[in-house]
mmCIF file of C-alpha atoms in Angstrom:
data_model
loop_
_atom_site.group_PDB
_atom_site.id
_atom_site.type_symbol
_atom_site.label_atom_id
_atom_site.label_comp_id
_atom_site.label_asym_id
_atom_site.label_seq_id
_atom_site.Cartn_x
_atom_site.Cartn_y
_atom_site.Cartn_z
ATOM 1 C CA UNK A 47 -31.637 -14.601 -1.542
ATOM 2 C CA UNK A 48 -33.696 -11.485 -2.183
ATOM 3 C CA UNK A 49 -36.938 -13.253 -1.239
ATOM 4 C CA UNK A 50 -35.532 -14.146 2.175
ATOM 5 C CA UNK A 51 -33.268 -11.123 2.678
ATOM 6 C CA UNK A 52 -35.698 -8.315 1.855
ATOM 7 C CA UNK A 53 -38.417 -9.307 4.363
ATOM 8 C CA UNK A 54 -35.779 -10.046 6.986
ATOM 9 C CA UNK A 55 -34.172 -6.634 6.407
ATOM 10 C CA UNK A 56 -37.522 -4.860 6.694
ATOM 11 C CA UNK A 57 -38.323 -6.756 9.910
ATOM 12 C CA UNK A 58 -34.965 -5.910 11.506
ATOM 13 C CA UNK A 59 -35.261 -2.280 10.456
ATOM 14 C CA UNK A 60 -38.815 -1.907 11.766
ATOM 15 C CA UNK A 61 -37.926 -3.562 15.104
ATOM 16 C CA UNK A 62 -35.009 -1.173 15.543
ATOM 17 C CA UNK A 63 -32.369 -3.934 15.515
ATOM 18 C CA UNK A 64 -30.589 -2.162 12.656
ATOM 19 C CA UNK A 65 -29.727 1.534 12.758
ATOM 20 C CA UNK A 66 -29.262 3.061 9.319
ATOM 21 C CA UNK A 67 -28.981 6.536 10.862
ATOM 22 C CA UNK A 68 -31.945 7.755 8.862
ATOM 23 C CA UNK A 69 -30.585 6.627 5.507
ATOM 24 C CA UNK A 70 -32.890 3.656 4.956
ATOM 25 C CA UNK A 71 -35.679 3.870 2.368
ATOM 26 C CA UNK A 72 -38.440 4.121 4.990
ATOM 27 C CA UNK A 73 -36.837 7.127 6.659
ATOM 28 C CA UNK A 74 -35.759 8.853 3.470
ATOM 29 C CA UNK A 75 -38.980 8.454 1.511
ATOM 30 C CA UNK A 76 -41.432 8.167 4.377
ATOM 31 C CA UNK A 77 -40.764 11.652 5.651
ATOM 32 C CA UNK A 78 -39.170 10.487 8.870
ATOM 33 C CA UNK A 79 -36.028 12.283 9.789
ATOM 34 C CA UNK A 80 -33.584 11.319 12.447
ATOM 35 C CA UNK A 81 -33.730 13.409 15.569
ATOM 36 C CA UNK A 82 -30.736 15.555 16.327
ATOM 37 C CA UNK A 83 -28.327 14.063 18.822
ATOM 38 C CA UNK A 84 -28.220 15.673 22.232
ATOM 39 C CA UNK A 85 -25.021 17.394 23.331
ATOM 40 C CA UNK A 86 -24.329 14.485 25.691
ATOM 41 C CA UNK A 87 -24.715 11.973 22.828
ATOM 42 C CA UNK A 88 -22.419 14.048 20.614
ATOM 43 C CA UNK A 89 -19.844 14.226 23.407
ATOM 44 C CA UNK A 90 -20.006 10.431 23.786
ATOM 45 C CA UNK A 91 -19.554 9.918 20.045
ATOM 46 C CA UNK A 92 -16.609 12.312 19.995
ATOM 47 C CA UNK A 93 -14.995 10.565 22.977
ATOM 48 C CA UNK A 94 -15.449 7.144 21.300
ATOM 49 C CA UNK A 95 -13.924 8.459 18.053
ATOM 50 C CA UNK A 96 -10.958 9.950 19.902
ATOM 51 C CA UNK A 97 -10.398 6.737 21.873
ATOM 52 C CA UNK A 98 -10.605 4.721 18.666
ATOM 53 C CA UNK A 99 -8.136 7.052 16.921
ATOM 54 C CA UNK A 100 -5.695 6.810 19.864
ATOM 55 C CA UNK A 101 -5.950 3.015 19.856
ATOM 56 C CA UNK A 102 -5.353 2.868 16.093
ATOM 57 C CA UNK A 103 -2.389 5.210 16.430
ATOM 58 C CA UNK A 104 -0.887 3.011 19.137
ATOM 59 C CA UNK A 105 -1.555 -0.100 17.066
ATOM 60 C CA UNK A 106 0.242 1.424 14.096
ATOM 61 C CA UNK A 107 3.176 2.520 16.281
ATOM 62 C CA UNK A 108 3.436 -1.007 17.723
ATOM 63 C CA UNK A 109 3.274 -2.514 14.231
ATOM 64 C CA UNK A 110 6.051 -0.223 12.992
ATOM 65 C CA UNK A 111 8.214 -1.178 15.968
ATOM 66 C CA UNK A 112 7.649 -4.887 15.295
ATOM 67 C CA UNK A 113 8.263 -4.322 11.584
ATOM 68 C CA UNK A 114 11.606 -2.680 12.377
ATOM 69 C CA UNK A 115 12.529 -5.607 14.622
ATOM 70 C CA UNK A 116 11.744 -8.055 11.817
ATOM 71 C CA UNK A 117 13.835 -6.037 9.357
ATOM 72 C CA UNK A 118 16.708 -5.800 11.822
ATOM 73 C CA UNK A 119 16.767 -9.575 12.207
ATOM 74 C CA UNK A 120 16.455 -10.125 8.439
ATOM 75 C CA UNK A 121 13.015 -11.754 8.704
ATOM 76 C CA UNK A 122 11.463 -10.328 5.547
ATOM 77 C CA UNK A 123 8.505 -12.729 5.315
ATOM 78 C CA UNK A 124 6.958 -11.826 8.693
ATOM 79 C CA UNK A 125 7.825 -8.167 8.087
ATOM 80 C CA UNK A 126 5.873 -8.130 4.829
ATOM 81 C CA UNK A 127 3.010 -10.113 6.354
ATOM 82 C CA UNK A 128 2.750 -7.521 9.118
ATOM 83 C CA UNK A 129 3.064 -4.651 6.642
ATOM 84 C CA UNK A 130 0.209 -6.017 4.552
ATOM 85 C CA UNK A 131 -2.029 -6.788 7.543
ATOM 86 C CA UNK A 132 -2.083 -3.320 9.099
ATOM 87 C CA UNK A 133 -4.951 -1.209 7.754
ATOM 88 C CA UNK A 134 -3.658 1.899 6.054
ATOM 89 C CA UNK A 135 -5.157 5.041 4.625
ATOM 90 C CA UNK A 136 -5.322 5.700 0.901
ATOM 91 C CA UNK A 137 -1.612 6.507 0.743
ATOM 92 C CA UNK A 138 -0.627 3.250 2.347
ATOM 93 C CA UNK A 139 1.751 2.794 5.222
ATOM 94 C CA UNK A 140 4.479 4.954 3.845
ATOM 95 C CA UNK A 141 7.741 3.081 3.683
ATOM 96 C CA UNK A 142 10.649 5.319 2.971
ATOM 97 C CA UNK A 143 14.231 5.885 3.870
ATOM 98 C CA UNK A 144 16.074 3.129 5.664
ATOM 99 C CA UNK A 145 12.997 0.880 6.021
ATOM 100 C CA UNK A 146 12.436 0.869 2.288
ATOM 101 C CA UNK A 147 16.125 0.323 1.518
ATOM 102 C CA UNK A 148 16.219 -2.588 3.984
ATOM 103 C CA UNK A 149 13.100 -4.222 2.468
ATOM 104 C CA UNK A 150 14.650 -3.918 -1.002
ATOM 105 C CA UNK A 151 17.957 -5.365 0.165
ATOM 106 C CA UNK A 152 16.303 -8.325 1.909
ATOM 107 C CA UNK A 153 14.059 -9.116 -1.062
ATOM 108 C CA UNK A 154 17.035 -8.917 -3.419
ATOM 109 C CA UNK A 155 19.013 -11.190 -1.127
ATOM 110 C CA UNK A 156 16.247 -13.782 -1.204
ATOM 111 C CA UNK A 157 15.716 -13.286 -4.961
ATOM 112 C CA UNK A 158 12.010 -12.543 -4.520
ATOM 113 C CA UNK A 159 11.790 -10.581 -7.743
ATOM 114 C CA UNK A 160 8.034 -10.246 -8.105
ATOM 115 C CA UNK A 161 7.679 -8.844 -4.599
ATOM 116 C CA UNK A 162 10.723 -6.614 -5.084
ATOM 117 C CA UNK A 163 9.433 -4.666 -8.090
ATOM 118 C CA UNK A 164 6.785 -2.550 -6.270
ATOM 119 C CA UNK A 165 9.261 -1.629 -3.553
ATOM 120 C CA UNK A 166 11.833 -0.557 -6.151
ATOM 121 C CA UNK A 167 9.120 1.550 -7.799
ATOM 122 C CA UNK A 168 8.408 3.129 -4.403
ATOM 123 C CA UNK A 169 12.111 3.937 -4.005
ATOM 124 C CA UNK A 170 12.033 5.678 -7.397
ATOM 125 C CA UNK A 171 9.145 7.836 -6.153
ATOM 126 C CA UNK A 172 10.715 8.690 -2.815
ATOM 127 C CA UNK A 173 14.344 9.140 -3.872
ATOM 128 C CA UNK A 174 14.359 11.422 -6.914
ATOM 129 C CA UNK A 175 18.118 12.012 -6.830
ATOM 130 C CA UNK A 176 18.737 8.268 -7.293
ATOM 131 C CA UNK A 177 15.774 7.734 -9.617
ATOM 132 C CA UNK A 178 17.818 7.271 -12.796
ATOM 133 C CA UNK A 179 19.962 4.449 -11.469
ATOM 134 C CA UNK A 180 16.960 2.899 -9.718
ATOM 135 C CA UNK A 181 14.953 2.967 -12.966
ATOM 136 C CA UNK A 182 17.766 1.200 -14.798
ATOM 137 C CA UNK A 183 17.918 -1.400 -12.012
ATOM 138 C CA UNK A 184 14.162 -1.962 -12.146
ATOM 139 C CA UNK A 185 14.290 -2.133 -15.944
ATOM 140 C CA UNK A 186 16.997 -4.782 -15.678
ATOM 141 C CA UNK A 187 14.826 -6.733 -13.250
ATOM 142 C CA UNK A 188 11.886 -6.457 -15.663
ATOM 143 C CA UNK A 189 13.972 -7.923 -18.475
ATOM 144 C CA UNK A 190 15.982 -10.573 -16.649
ATOM 145 C CA UNK A 191 13.471 -11.879 -14.095
ATOM 146 C CA UNK A 192 9.936 -10.664 -14.757
ATOM 147 C CA UNK A 193 9.714 -10.955 -18.560
ATOM 148 C CA UNK A 194 8.285 -7.441 -18.888
ATOM 149 C CA UNK A 195 10.269 -5.879 -21.746
ATOM 150 C CA UNK A 196 7.682 -3.165 -22.423
ATOM 151 C CA UNK A 197 7.878 -1.935 -18.857
ATOM 152 C CA UNK A 198 11.676 -1.994 -19.037
ATOM 153 C CA UNK A 199 11.652 0.164 -22.160
ATOM 154 C CA UNK A 200 9.237 2.627 -20.527
ATOM 155 C CA UNK A 201 11.475 2.908 -17.476
ATOM 156 C CA UNK A 202 14.536 3.575 -19.605
ATOM 157 C CA UNK A 203 12.646 6.105 -21.741
ATOM 158 C CA UNK A 204 11.767 8.028 -18.542
ATOM 159 C CA UNK A 205 15.445 8.154 -17.545
ATOM 160 C CA UNK A 206 17.820 10.977 -18.389
ATOM 161 C CA UNK A 207 20.668 8.753 -19.522
ATOM 162 C CA UNK A 208 23.007 11.709 -19.955
ATOM 163 C CA UNK A 209 23.004 12.352 -16.207
ATOM 164 C CA UNK A 210 24.037 8.790 -15.334
ATOM 165 C CA UNK A 211 27.558 7.450 -14.870
ATOM 166 C CA UNK A 212 28.987 5.651 -17.905
ATOM 167 C CA UNK A 213 28.589 2.169 -16.358
ATOM 168 C CA UNK A 214 24.910 2.755 -15.571
ATOM 169 C CA UNK A 215 24.310 4.294 -18.993
ATOM 170 C CA UNK A 216 25.853 1.297 -20.769
ATOM 171 C CA UNK A 217 23.801 -1.047 -18.575
ATOM 172 C CA UNK A 218 20.657 0.848 -19.613
ATOM 173 C CA UNK A 219 21.588 0.463 -23.264
ATOM 174 C CA UNK A 220 22.156 -3.293 -22.846
ATOM 175 C CA UNK A 221 18.849 -3.688 -21.011
ATOM 176 C CA UNK A 222 17.006 -1.706 -23.707
ATOM 177 C CA UNK A 223 18.582 -3.806 -26.470
ATOM 178 C CA UNK A 224 17.603 -7.024 -24.705
ATOM 179 C CA UNK A 225 14.079 -5.730 -24.115
ATOM 180 C CA UNK A 226 13.682 -4.905 -27.818
ATOM 181 C CA UNK A 227 14.925 -8.405 -28.746
ATOM 182 C CA UNK A 228 12.419 -9.923 -26.327
ATOM 183 C CA UNK A 229 9.615 -7.936 -27.912
ATOM 184 C CA UNK A 230 10.617 -9.064 -31.369
#
């Protein structure tokens, strides 16, 4: 591959078919520097970037609208396919609020436990006032469906059990006991 690729790369670079913007080895180590772009070229680049950003913004808005329509109709599979197909920045396409609650409810309804866990974790992050009960619920899922007792115990350890209602607190204790038995 290198024997064919290296000469081909050099040929394409020398002919000007490939633009490395001055970052190729010949430009960097050969003393050649890229000429500064003219104001007209800079204006064109800026206009292309702005048009691209507007198009991406519209694409994301359209995807969110379609996503909401899928959630409204209860079609979780196409909703998740769309969610995963839209390019997102490093923070991801932030699902929160009603969208996130609806995704969780639909996944629970279809008993898609493996897919549910990351969305429950996201709810814990975005809804701190409900985090204790959500952690206990995720811990229960880890024990009963995902066979992850260590994760369940970590989730319960991070929970202030004293601030939970008695029913949730007793559920947490049962989940922790079951997780310890699983580990043994």
